[in-house]
Coordinates of C-alpha atoms in Angstrom, one line a residue:
Chain A
M5 CA 64.8 71.3 -19.5
V6 CA 66.7 71.6 -22.7
S7 CA 64.5 70.6 -25.5
A8 CA 66.0 72.6 -28.4
I9 CA 67.5 69.4 -29.8
K10 CA 65.1 66.7 -31.0
E11 CA 64.8 63.8 -28.6
S12 CA 66.0 60.5 -29.8
K13 CA 63.9 57.4 -29.8
G14 CA 65.7 56.0 -26.8
D15 CA 65.1 59.2 -24.9
K16 CA 61.4 59.1 -25.7
L17 CA 61.1 55.5 -24.5
F18 CA 63.0 56.5 -21.4
L19 CA 60.6 59.3 -20.7
V20 CA 57.6 57.0 -21.2
L21 CA 59.0 54.7 -18.6
V22 CA 59.5 57.6 -16.2
Y23 CA 55.9 58.6 -16.7
L24 CA 54.7 55.0 -16.2
F25 CA 56.7 54.7 -13.0
L26 CA 55.3 57.9 -11.6
T27 CA 51.8 57.1 -12.6
A28 CA 52.2 53.7 -10.8
A29 CA 53.4 55.5 -7.7
L30 CA 50.5 58.0 -7.9
I31 CA 47.9 55.1 -8.1
V32 CA 49.5 53.1 -5.3
V33 CA 49.5 56.1 -2.9
L34 CA 46.2 57.6 -4.0
Y35 CA 44.1 54.5 -4.1
P36 CA 43.9 53.8 -0.3
L37 CA 43.1 57.5 0.3
I38 CA 40.2 57.5 -2.1
Y39 CA 39.0 54.2 -0.9
M40 CA 38.8 55.4 2.7
V41 CA 36.8 58.5 1.7
S42 CA 34.4 56.4 -0.4
A43 CA 34.1 53.8 2.3
S44 CA 33.2 56.4 4.9
I45 CA 30.1 57.4 3.0
S46 CA 29.1 54.0 1.6
T47 CA 26.7 51.4 3.0
P48 CA 28.8 48.9 5.0
K49 CA 27.3 46.0 3.3
Y50 CA 28.9 47.0 0.0
V51 CA 32.2 47.9 1.7
N52 CA 32.6 44.7 3.5
S53 CA 31.7 42.5 0.5
G54 CA 34.1 44.3 -1.7
E55 CA 31.4 45.6 -4.1
M56 CA 32.5 49.1 -3.2
W57 CA 36.0 49.3 -4.3
L58 CA 36.6 52.8 -5.7
L59 CA 33.5 55.0 -5.8
P60 CA 30.9 55.3 -3.0
K61 CA 28.0 52.9 -3.2
G62 CA 24.8 53.3 -1.3
L63 CA 25.5 56.8 -0.1
T64 CA 25.0 57.2 3.7
L65 CA 26.2 59.6 6.3
E66 CA 25.4 57.3 9.2
G67 CA 29.1 56.8 10.0
Y68 CA 29.6 60.5 10.5
K69 CA 26.5 60.7 12.5
L70 CA 27.8 58.0 14.9
V71 CA 31.2 59.7 15.1
F72 CA 29.8 63.1 15.9
G73 CA 27.4 61.6 18.3
N74 CA 30.2 59.9 20.3
A75 CA 31.1 62.0 23.3
K76 CA 34.5 60.3 23.7
I77 CA 35.6 61.5 20.2
W78 CA 34.5 65.0 21.0
V79 CA 36.5 65.0 24.3
G80 CA 39.5 63.6 22.4
Y81 CA 39.2 66.3 19.8
R82 CA 39.0 69.1 22.3
N83 CA 41.9 67.7 24.3
T84 CA 44.0 67.4 21.1
I85 CA 43.2 71.0 20.1
V86 CA 44.2 72.3 23.5
Y87 CA 47.4 70.2 23.7
T88 CA 48.4 71.1 20.1
A89 CA 47.8 74.9 20.6
I90 CA 49.6 75.2 24.0
G91 CA 52.3 72.7 22.9
T92 CA 53.1 74.5 19.7
L93 CA 53.2 77.9 21.4
I94 CA 55.7 76.6 23.9
N95 CA 57.7 75.0 21.1
L96 CA 57.9 78.4 19.3
A97 CA 58.8 80.3 22.5
V98 CA 61.6 77.9 23.2
T99 CA 62.9 77.3 19.6
L100 CA 62.9 80.7 18.0
P101 CA 64.8 82.8 20.6
A102 CA 67.3 80.0 21.0
A103 CA 67.8 79.6 17.3
Y104 CA 68.2 83.3 16.9
A105 CA 70.9 83.5 19.6
L106 CA 72.7 80.6 18.0
S107 CA 72.6 82.3 14.7
R108 CA 74.6 85.3 16.0
S109 CA 78.3 85.1 15.3
D110 CA 79.0 87.6 18.1
F111 CA 77.3 85.4 20.7
V112 CA 80.1 84.2 22.9
G113 CA 79.7 80.5 23.8
R114 CA 77.5 79.6 20.9
K115 CA 79.7 76.7 20.0
F116 CA 79.3 75.3 23.5
F117 CA 75.6 75.6 23.4
M118 CA 75.4 74.0 20.0
I119 CA 77.4 71.0 21.3
V120 CA 75.1 70.7 24.3
I121 CA 72.2 70.5 21.9
L122 CA 73.8 68.2 19.3
V123 CA 74.9 65.7 21.8
T124 CA 71.3 64.8 22.5
M125 CA 70.9 63.6 18.9
F126 CA 73.3 60.8 19.5
F127 CA 72.9 60.0 23.2
S128 CA 69.7 59.8 25.2
G129 CA 68.7 58.4 28.5
G130 CA 66.2 56.1 27.0
L131 CA 62.6 55.3 27.8
V132 CA 62.7 54.4 31.5
P133 CA 65.0 57.2 32.8
T134 CA 63.0 59.8 30.9
Y135 CA 59.8 58.3 32.3
L136 CA 61.3 58.6 35.8
V137 CA 62.1 62.3 35.3
V138 CA 58.6 63.0 34.2
K139 CA 57.2 61.0 37.1
N140 CA 59.5 62.8 39.6
L141 CA 58.4 66.1 38.3
G142 CA 54.8 65.1 39.2
L143 CA 53.6 65.3 35.6
I144 CA 52.0 61.9 35.4
N145 CA 48.4 62.3 34.3
S146 CA 48.8 65.9 33.5
M147 CA 48.7 67.5 30.0
W148 CA 52.2 68.9 30.7
A149 CA 53.6 65.4 30.4
L150 CA 52.6 65.6 26.7
I151 CA 54.0 69.1 26.2
L152 CA 57.1 69.7 28.3
P153 CA 59.2 66.6 27.4
V154 CA 58.9 67.7 23.7
S155 CA 59.5 71.4 24.2
A156 CA 62.0 71.6 21.4
S157 CA 63.6 69.4 18.7
V158 CA 67.2 69.6 17.7
W159 CA 66.3 69.4 14.0
N160 CA 63.9 72.3 14.2
I161 CA 66.4 74.4 16.1
I162 CA 69.0 73.8 13.4
V163 CA 66.5 74.6 10.6
A164 CA 65.5 77.9 12.3
R165 CA 69.1 78.9 13.0
T166 CA 70.0 78.3 9.4
F167 CA 67.1 80.4 8.3
F168 CA 68.2 83.3 10.6
Q169 CA 71.8 83.0 9.5
S170 CA 70.9 83.2 5.8
T171 CA 68.1 85.7 5.7
I172 CA 68.7 88.3 8.4
P173 CA 71.5 90.6 7.1
K174 CA 74.3 91.2 9.5
E175 CA 74.3 94.9 8.6
L176 CA 70.8 95.3 9.8
Q177 CA 71.6 94.0 13.2
E178 CA 74.8 96.2 13.4
A179 CA 72.9 99.3 12.4
A180 CA 70.3 98.6 15.0
H181 CA 72.9 98.2 17.7
I182 CA 74.6 101.5 16.7
D183 CA 71.2 103.2 17.1
G184 CA 71.0 101.8 20.6
C185 CA 68.5 99.2 19.9
T186 CA 68.6 96.3 22.5
N187 CA 68.7 92.7 21.5
M188 CA 65.2 92.1 22.8
R189 CA 63.8 95.0 20.7
L190 CA 65.8 93.8 17.7
F191 CA 64.4 90.3 18.0
M192 CA 60.8 91.3 18.6
R193 CA 60.5 94.3 16.2
I194 CA 62.9 93.4 13.4
V195 CA 63.9 89.8 13.3
L196 CA 60.5 88.2 14.0
P197 CA 58.5 90.3 11.5
L198 CA 61.1 89.3 8.8
S199 CA 60.7 85.6 9.7
A200 CA 57.1 84.8 8.9
P201 CA 58.0 81.8 6.6
I202 CA 60.1 80.1 9.3
I203 CA 57.6 80.7 12.0
A204 CA 55.0 79.0 9.8
V205 CA 57.2 76.1 9.1
M206 CA 58.1 75.6 12.7
A207 CA 54.4 75.9 13.8
L208 CA 53.4 73.3 11.2
F209 CA 56.2 70.8 12.0
Y210 CA 55.5 71.0 15.8
G211 CA 51.7 71.2 15.4
V212 CA 51.5 68.1 13.2
G213 CA 53.7 66.3 15.7
H214 CA 51.4 67.2 18.6
W215 CA 48.3 66.4 16.6
N216 CA 49.5 62.9 15.6
S217 CA 51.3 61.7 18.7
Y218 CA 49.9 58.9 20.9
F219 CA 52.8 57.3 22.6
T220 CA 53.4 60.0 25.3
A221 CA 49.7 59.9 26.1
L222 CA 49.9 56.1 26.3
I223 CA 52.6 56.1 28.9
Y224 CA 51.9 59.3 30.9
L225 CA 48.1 59.5 31.0
N226 CA 45.7 57.0 32.6
Q227 CA 42.5 59.1 32.8
E228 CA 40.3 58.7 29.8
S229 CA 38.9 62.2 30.1
K230 CA 42.4 63.5 29.3
F231 CA 43.0 61.3 26.3
P232 CA 43.9 63.1 23.1
L233 CA 42.2 62.1 19.9
Q234 CA 44.9 59.6 18.8
M235 CA 44.3 57.6 22.0
V236 CA 40.6 57.5 21.3
L237 CA 41.4 56.4 17.7
R238 CA 43.7 53.7 19.1
Q239 CA 40.8 52.3 21.1
I240 CA 38.4 52.3 18.1
L241 CA 40.8 51.3 15.3
V242 CA 43.4 49.1 16.9
L243 CA 41.8 47.7 20.0
Q244 CA 38.4 47.7 18.2
Q245 CA 36.5 48.9 21.2
M246 CA 33.6 51.2 20.4
G247 CA 32.3 53.4 23.2
A248 CA 29.4 51.7 24.8
E249 CA 27.6 54.9 24.2
T250 CA 27.7 54.6 20.4
N251 CA 26.4 51.0 20.5
G252 CA 23.7 52.1 22.9
A253 CA 22.7 55.0 20.8
V254 CA 22.2 52.7 17.9
L255 CA 20.2 50.1 19.8
N256 CA 17.9 52.8 21.0
G257 CA 17.8 54.5 17.6
D258 CA 15.7 54.0 14.5
A259 CA 14.8 50.8 12.8
A260 CA 17.4 51.1 10.1
S261 CA 20.2 51.3 12.6
L262 CA 18.8 48.5 14.6
A263 CA 18.9 46.2 11.6
A264 CA 22.6 46.9 11.0
S265 CA 24.8 44.4 12.6
K266 CA 27.4 45.4 15.1
A267 CA 30.3 44.6 12.8
E268 CA 28.8 46.9 10.1
I269 CA 28.5 49.7 12.5
A270 CA 32.1 49.2 13.6
S271 CA 33.3 49.4 10.0
L272 CA 31.2 52.5 9.3
V273 CA 32.6 54.3 12.3
K274 CA 36.2 53.3 11.4
Y275 CA 36.3 55.0 8.1
A276 CA 34.4 58.0 9.3
V277 CA 36.7 58.5 12.3
I278 CA 39.8 58.2 10.2
I279 CA 38.5 60.9 7.9
V280 CA 37.4 63.2 10.7
S281 CA 40.7 62.9 12.6
T282 CA 42.9 63.4 9.6
L283 CA 40.8 66.1 7.9
P284 CA 42.3 69.1 9.7
I285 CA 45.8 68.2 8.5
I286 CA 44.8 67.0 5.0
A287 CA 42.6 70.1 4.5
V288 CA 45.4 72.6 5.2
Y289 CA 48.2 70.5 3.8
P290 CA 48.0 71.4 0.0
F291 CA 48.1 75.1 0.9
L292 CA 51.1 74.7 3.3
Q293 CA 53.0 72.1 1.3
R294 CA 55.3 74.7 0.0
Y295 CA 56.3 75.7 3.6
F296 CA 56.8 72.1 4.7
V297 CA 59.1 71.4 1.7
Q298 CA 60.9 74.7 2.4
G299 CA 61.6 73.6 5.9
V300 CA 63.1 70.3 4.9
M301 CA 65.2 72.0 2.3
I302 CA 66.6 74.6 4.6
G303 CA 67.5 71.8 7.0
S304 CA 69.2 69.7 4.3
V305 CA 71.4 72.6 3.1
K306 CA 73.1 72.6 6.5
G307 CA 72.3 68.9 7.3
Chain B
M18 CA 105.6 109.2 10.4
L19 CA 106.4 109.3 14.1
K20 CA 102.8 109.3 15.0
A21 CA 102.0 106.3 12.9
S22 CA 104.8 104.2 14.4
Q23 CA 103.9 105.3 17.9
E24 CA 100.4 104.2 17.2
V25 CA 101.5 100.8 16.0
A26 CA 103.6 100.3 19.1
L27 CA 100.7 101.4 21.3
R28 CA 98.4 99.0 19.6
T29 CA 100.6 96.0 19.9
Q30 CA 101.0 96.9 23.6
L31 CA 97.3 97.1 24.2
G32 CA 96.3 94.4 21.7
T33 CA 95.8 91.6 24.2
T34 CA 93.9 93.6 26.8
N35 CA 91.8 95.1 24.1
R36 CA 90.7 91.7 22.8
K37 CA 89.9 90.7 26.3
T38 CA 87.7 93.7 27.0
S39 CA 86.0 93.4 23.7
W40 CA 85.2 89.7 24.6
R41 CA 83.8 90.8 27.9
R42 CA 82.0 93.7 26.4
K43 CA 80.4 91.3 23.9
I44 CA 79.1 89.1 26.7
L45 CA 77.8 92.1 28.6
H46 CA 76.3 93.7 25.6
N47 CA 74.6 90.5 24.5
W48 CA 73.3 89.4 27.9
E49 CA 69.8 89.1 26.5
L50 CA 71.0 86.4 24.1
Y51 CA 71.7 84.2 27.2
L52 CA 68.2 84.8 28.3
F53 CA 67.0 83.8 24.8
I54 CA 68.7 80.4 25.0
A55 CA 68.0 79.8 28.7
P56 CA 64.6 78.0 28.3
C57 CA 66.1 75.8 25.5
M58 CA 69.1 74.8 27.7
L59 CA 66.8 74.2 30.7
Y60 CA 64.7 71.9 28.5
F61 CA 67.7 69.9 27.2
I62 CA 69.2 69.6 30.7
I63 CA 65.9 68.4 32.4
F64 CA 64.6 66.1 29.7
N65 CA 67.8 64.9 28.1
Y66 CA 70.8 65.2 30.4
V67 CA 69.0 64.3 33.7
P68 CA 67.8 61.1 32.0
M69 CA 71.4 60.4 30.9
Y70 CA 72.4 60.7 34.5
G71 CA 69.6 58.3 35.3
V72 CA 71.0 55.7 32.9
Q73 CA 73.2 54.5 35.8
I74 CA 70.2 52.5 37.2
A75 CA 71.2 50.0 34.4
F76 CA 74.1 49.1 36.8
K77 CA 72.0 49.2 39.9
N78 CA 69.1 47.6 41.6
F79 CA 66.9 50.7 41.4
L80 CA 64.3 51.1 44.1
P81 CA 62.2 54.2 43.9
V82 CA 62.3 54.6 47.7
K83 CA 66.1 54.7 47.7
G84 CA 66.4 57.0 44.7
I85 CA 68.8 56.8 41.8
A86 CA 71.9 57.7 43.8
G87 CA 71.0 55.6 46.9
S88 CA 70.2 52.3 45.1
D89 CA 72.8 49.5 45.3
W90 CA 75.3 48.8 42.5
V91 CA 75.0 45.4 40.9
G92 CA 77.5 45.9 38.0
F93 CA 76.6 44.1 34.8
D94 CA 74.1 41.7 36.3
H95 CA 71.2 43.0 34.3
F96 CA 73.2 42.9 31.1
E97 CA 74.2 39.3 31.7
R98 CA 70.6 38.3 32.5
F99 CA 69.6 39.8 29.2
F100 CA 72.4 38.2 27.1
H101 CA 71.6 34.8 28.6
S102 CA 67.8 35.1 28.3
Y103 CA 66.1 32.7 25.8
Y104 CA 64.6 35.7 23.9
F105 CA 67.9 37.6 23.4
W106 CA 68.7 36.2 20.0
D107 CA 65.1 36.5 18.8
L108 CA 64.9 40.1 19.8
L109 CA 68.2 40.9 18.2
W110 CA 67.3 39.1 15.0
N111 CA 63.9 40.7 14.7
T112 CA 65.3 44.2 15.2
F113 CA 68.1 43.6 12.7
S114 CA 66.0 42.0 10.1
I115 CA 63.2 44.5 10.2
S116 CA 65.8 47.3 9.9
L117 CA 67.7 45.7 7.0
Y118 CA 64.4 44.9 5.2
E119 CA 63.3 48.5 5.6
L120 CA 66.7 49.8 4.4
A121 CA 66.7 47.5 1.4
I122 CA 63.3 48.6 0.1
G123 CA 62.7 52.0 1.8
F124 CA 66.1 53.5 1.1
P125 CA 66.4 53.2 -2.8
L126 CA 62.8 54.0 -3.6
P127 CA 62.9 57.7 -2.7
I128 CA 66.1 58.1 -4.7
L129 CA 64.4 56.5 -7.8
L130 CA 61.3 58.7 -7.3
A131 CA 63.4 61.8 -7.0
L132 CA 65.4 61.0 -10.1
A133 CA 62.1 60.4 -12.0
F134 CA 60.6 63.7 -10.7
N135 CA 63.7 65.5 -11.9
E136 CA 63.2 64.1 -15.4
I137 CA 59.8 65.6 -16.1
K138 CA 58.8 69.2 -16.6
N139 CA 57.1 71.2 -13.9
G140 CA 53.4 71.0 -14.6
L141 CA 50.2 69.8 -13.3
F142 CA 51.1 66.1 -13.5
K143 CA 54.4 66.5 -11.6
R144 CA 52.7 68.7 -8.9
S145 CA 49.9 66.3 -8.4
V146 CA 52.1 63.3 -8.1
Q147 CA 54.2 65.2 -5.6
T148 CA 51.3 66.4 -3.5
V149 CA 49.7 63.0 -3.4
T150 CA 52.9 61.1 -2.6
Y151 CA 53.9 63.6 0.2
A152 CA 50.4 63.4 1.8
P153 CA 50.7 60.0 3.7
H154 CA 53.6 61.5 5.7
F155 CA 51.0 63.5 7.7
I156 CA 48.8 60.5 8.5
S157 CA 49.3 59.6 12.2
I158 CA 50.7 56.3 13.2
V159 CA 47.5 55.3 14.9
V160 CA 45.5 55.9 11.7
M161 CA 48.1 54.1 9.7
A162 CA 47.9 51.1 11.9
G163 CA 44.1 51.3 11.7
M164 CA 44.3 51.4 7.9
I165 CA 46.5 48.3 7.9
I166 CA 44.3 46.4 10.2
T167 CA 41.2 47.3 8.2
F168 CA 42.6 46.7 4.8
L169 CA 44.0 43.3 5.8
S170 CA 40.9 42.2 7.8
P171 CA 40.2 38.6 6.5
S172 CA 36.4 39.2 6.5
S173 CA 36.2 42.6 4.9
G174 CA 39.6 44.0 4.0
I175 CA 39.9 45.4 0.5
L176 CA 43.4 44.1 0.0
I177 CA 42.3 40.6 0.8
R178 CA 39.4 41.0 -1.7
M179 CA 41.9 42.1 -4.3
I180 CA 44.2 39.2 -3.7
E181 CA 41.2 36.9 -4.1
W182 CA 40.2 38.6 -7.3
V183 CA 43.6 37.9 -8.8
G184 CA 43.0 34.3 -7.9
L185 CA 45.5 33.9 -5.1
Q186 CA 44.9 32.6 -1.6
P187 CA 45.4 35.4 0.8
A188 CA 47.5 34.7 3.9
S189 CA 46.4 35.9 7.4
F190 CA 48.8 38.8 7.2
L191 CA 48.4 40.1 10.7
E192 CA 48.4 36.8 12.5
D193 CA 51.1 34.9 10.6
P194 CA 54.5 35.8 12.0
R195 CA 56.1 35.2 8.5
W196 CA 54.1 38.2 7.1
F197 CA 54.6 40.7 9.9
K198 CA 57.8 42.2 8.6
T199 CA 56.6 42.6 5.1
V200 CA 53.4 44.3 6.3
Y201 CA 55.4 46.6 8.5
V202 CA 58.0 47.5 5.8
L203 CA 55.7 48.0 2.9
S204 CA 53.2 50.1 4.8
G205 CA 56.2 52.2 5.9
V206 CA 57.3 52.7 2.4
W207 CA 53.8 53.7 1.3
Q208 CA 53.8 56.3 4.0
S209 CA 57.3 57.8 3.7
A210 CA 58.8 57.2 0.2
G211 CA 57.2 60.4 -1.3
W212 CA 58.3 62.6 1.5
G213 CA 61.8 61.1 1.4
T214 CA 62.3 62.5 -2.1
I215 CA 62.4 66.1 -0.9
I216 CA 65.9 66.0 0.3
Y217 CA 67.2 64.4 -2.9
L218 CA 65.3 66.9 -5.0
A219 CA 67.0 69.7 -3.1
A220 CA 70.4 68.1 -3.9
L221 CA 69.3 67.6 -7.6
S222 CA 68.4 71.3 -7.9
A223 CA 72.1 72.0 -7.5
V224 CA 73.1 70.3 -10.8
D225 CA 74.6 72.9 -13.1
P226 CA 72.3 73.1 -16.3
Q227 CA 75.4 73.7 -18.4
L228 CA 76.6 70.2 -17.7
H229 CA 73.4 68.8 -19.2
E230 CA 73.7 71.2 -22.2
A231 CA 77.2 70.1 -22.9
A232 CA 76.3 66.4 -22.5
I233 CA 73.4 66.9 -24.9
V234 CA 75.7 68.5 -27.5
D235 CA 78.0 65.5 -27.1
G236 CA 75.0 63.2 -27.8
A237 CA 74.5 61.7 -24.4
S238 CA 71.1 60.1 -23.9
R239 CA 68.8 60.9 -21.0
L240 CA 69.7 57.7 -19.3
K241 CA 73.4 58.4 -19.6
R242 CA 72.9 61.9 -18.2
V243 CA 71.0 60.6 -15.2
L244 CA 73.7 58.0 -14.6
H245 CA 76.7 60.3 -15.1
I246 CA 75.4 63.7 -14.0
N247 CA 72.4 63.4 -11.7
I248 CA 73.4 60.4 -9.7
P249 CA 77.0 61.6 -9.0
T250 CA 75.6 64.9 -7.8
I251 CA 73.4 63.3 -5.1
I252 CA 76.0 60.7 -4.0
P253 CA 77.1 62.7 -1.0
T254 CA 73.5 63.1 0.2
I255 CA 72.9 59.4 -0.3
A256 CA 76.0 58.6 1.6
I257 CA 75.1 60.7 4.6
L258 CA 71.6 59.4 4.8
L259 CA 72.9 55.9 4.5
I260 CA 75.3 56.4 7.3
L261 CA 72.6 57.8 9.5
N262 CA 70.3 54.9 8.6
V263 CA 72.8 52.2 9.3
G264 CA 73.8 53.9 12.5
N265 CA 70.2 53.5 13.6
I266 CA 69.8 49.9 12.6
L267 CA 68.8 48.8 16.1
G268 CA 66.6 51.8 16.5
V269 CA 63.4 50.3 15.1
G270 CA 60.8 52.4 16.8
Y271 CA 58.1 51.0 19.1
E272 CA 55.3 53.3 18.1
K273 CA 54.0 51.5 15.0
I274 CA 55.0 48.0 16.1
L275 CA 53.2 48.2 19.4
L276 CA 50.0 49.0 17.5
L277 CA 50.3 46.1 15.1
Q278 CA 51.6 43.6 17.6
N279 CA 49.4 40.8 18.8
S280 CA 49.9 37.5 20.6
L281 CA 50.0 35.6 17.4
N282 CA 52.7 37.6 15.5
I283 CA 54.8 38.5 18.5
E284 CA 57.4 35.9 17.6
S285 CA 58.5 38.0 14.7
S286 CA 57.3 41.5 15.8
D287 CA 59.0 41.8 19.1
V288 CA 62.0 44.1 18.8
I289 CA 64.3 45.6 21.4
S290 CA 62.4 48.8 21.9
T291 CA 59.0 47.2 22.3
F292 CA 60.6 44.8 24.8
V293 CA 62.0 47.7 26.7
Y294 CA 58.5 49.3 26.9
R295 CA 56.9 46.1 28.0
S296 CA 59.5 45.0 30.6
G297 CA 60.1 48.6 31.9
L298 CA 56.8 50.3 32.0
L299 CA 54.3 47.4 32.0
S300 CA 56.2 44.9 34.2
N301 CA 58.0 47.6 36.2
Q302 CA 61.5 46.1 35.8
L303 CA 63.0 49.5 35.7
S304 CA 66.7 48.7 36.0
F305 CA 66.6 45.7 33.7
S306 CA 64.9 47.5 30.8
T307 CA 67.2 50.5 31.2
A308 CA 70.1 48.1 30.7
V309 CA 68.5 46.6 27.6
G310 CA 67.9 50.1 26.2
L311 CA 71.4 51.1 27.0
F312 CA 72.7 48.0 25.2
N313 CA 70.6 49.1 22.2
S314 CA 72.0 52.7 22.1
V315 CA 75.6 51.5 22.6
V316 CA 75.3 49.2 19.6
N317 CA 73.8 52.0 17.6
A318 CA 76.6 54.4 18.5
I319 CA 79.3 51.8 17.6
L320 CA 77.6 51.1 14.2
L321 CA 77.4 54.8 13.5
L322 CA 81.0 55.4 14.2
T323 CA 82.1 52.3 12.2
V324 CA 80.1 53.1 9.1
N325 CA 81.1 56.7 9.3
R326 CA 84.8 55.7 9.4
I327 CA 84.4 53.3 6.5
A328 CA 82.6 55.9 4.5
K329 CA 85.4 58.4 5.2
K330 CA 88.1 56.0 4.2
T331 CA 86.5 54.7 1.0
S332 CA 85.0 58.0 -0.1
D333 CA 85.1 61.6 1.0
N334 CA 81.6 61.5 2.5
S335 CA 81.2 61.4 6.3
L336 CA 79.2 63.1 9.0
W337 CA 82.2 64.8 10.5

């Protein structure tokens, strides 16, 4: 920051240590990520023997072919996209108006509503009572079981409320009221257009949550055709069951595939499926990182 | 003069009623705001408060046919059964030790990283390290578990190969109960340490540059400035996060553990929340597992309140 004065020897050494520490952190985090990308396009023989340890060896796209040829993965992908899109829309429709109302100092009862919301951060019914509610609503085995029980998050409501409080000038709202503008018009025509950054942050936080969640699907869905991608991944990565289809496709396929052992195919598919499922988020993440960070910062100011 | 005093008298006379009508007017005028918050309230009532009402089945013998209200009361029977079960102390120990292990390693690391980030200039290096270390935060738990299983696979895992290259004998990390906690904690640190720096970086950005300038003039070294300016600035943030973490010490989540759990490591990987899931949803002991879950949240609440009180007494930092 201030480098007008010459750095002493001790300071230089200190800085070197800081750089070493951060470089170490960089390598530790980056290595597994690079390894997975490399492994997904390498020949399994080299991957399993450890000959491929950083850069791809024996380039092949067989893993991706198997992944894209697997109907289960496609169904999971489609389900996840549907659940994420609808779920995020509902999240926004619930969170934004509520957060706006809570940001208004002339909103009688906002303290009460705030307490109602905050209490749920510290007390909850727990797994079984929540499950019973979902069951009694008849949502078992329906996509709404993955969406409605997570319609809003306390944290995101607070972040959005803080944003509205700090960026929408009070004068603007007063002027609008004097001109006879209703609250609905004010919110739709003035507040929302001014709030693009917070809408992006909210959509991202909620969207990533839907995309990555598996547990609600595990407890509420029992029909495979409704499984989201993460449940399909669980079968492949954790339970180590490949769809019969993929194995079948290989057995009926060309000679090269026939020669490959079952274990090798499994390992090929594993890396490819990790990349394919994480790609949408990893691809947009560097562009949206700023917004994510902003969201956490807005939250921590009030936190 | 007369007019002014008259007005004052009139105002004091009408003051109370005026305030009341303006209050009422505010509600009427802002009726749409109640519409705005209605879906949100409906959500919290249905999916948070109704389950809280349902917690009473912990004290009942819940039968779905009879309903929550109609089932018979059994008092603390389920709790007693849990406390006297042979697995009670194992569950409690696993939950506590995983949490403490996670706290001991996962809590200081983001602070160190943030302090280090703060020392170097904004530039390509800083930005790349930040982008890379934040990225694992967005990897799903299932993929994370898949990575752990793949990397630690005895036949083909790259981490196993690396340990062999160094000349050591690799353990069977996923089957040996002694290794489960380390695998769980270190993978968690890998995934979340980078993201955890953001909140500290926000706090560090509030440091007044003049403090540093004055310290430099006085001949303070970088290390001294970190110790005496940067760290004191983020102490309140550290305190609040520490309180929240300790308050959640029995709140080890089931999502990642369930994926890594197997019959060989269950001795050290079974925690209260995974037990609630198994006994409640898989074995259908609804009342019993609700009681176990309730025990868990009551302990958490007591811990949170205690730590908060201690923090308040010993320093000025507390949640409320």
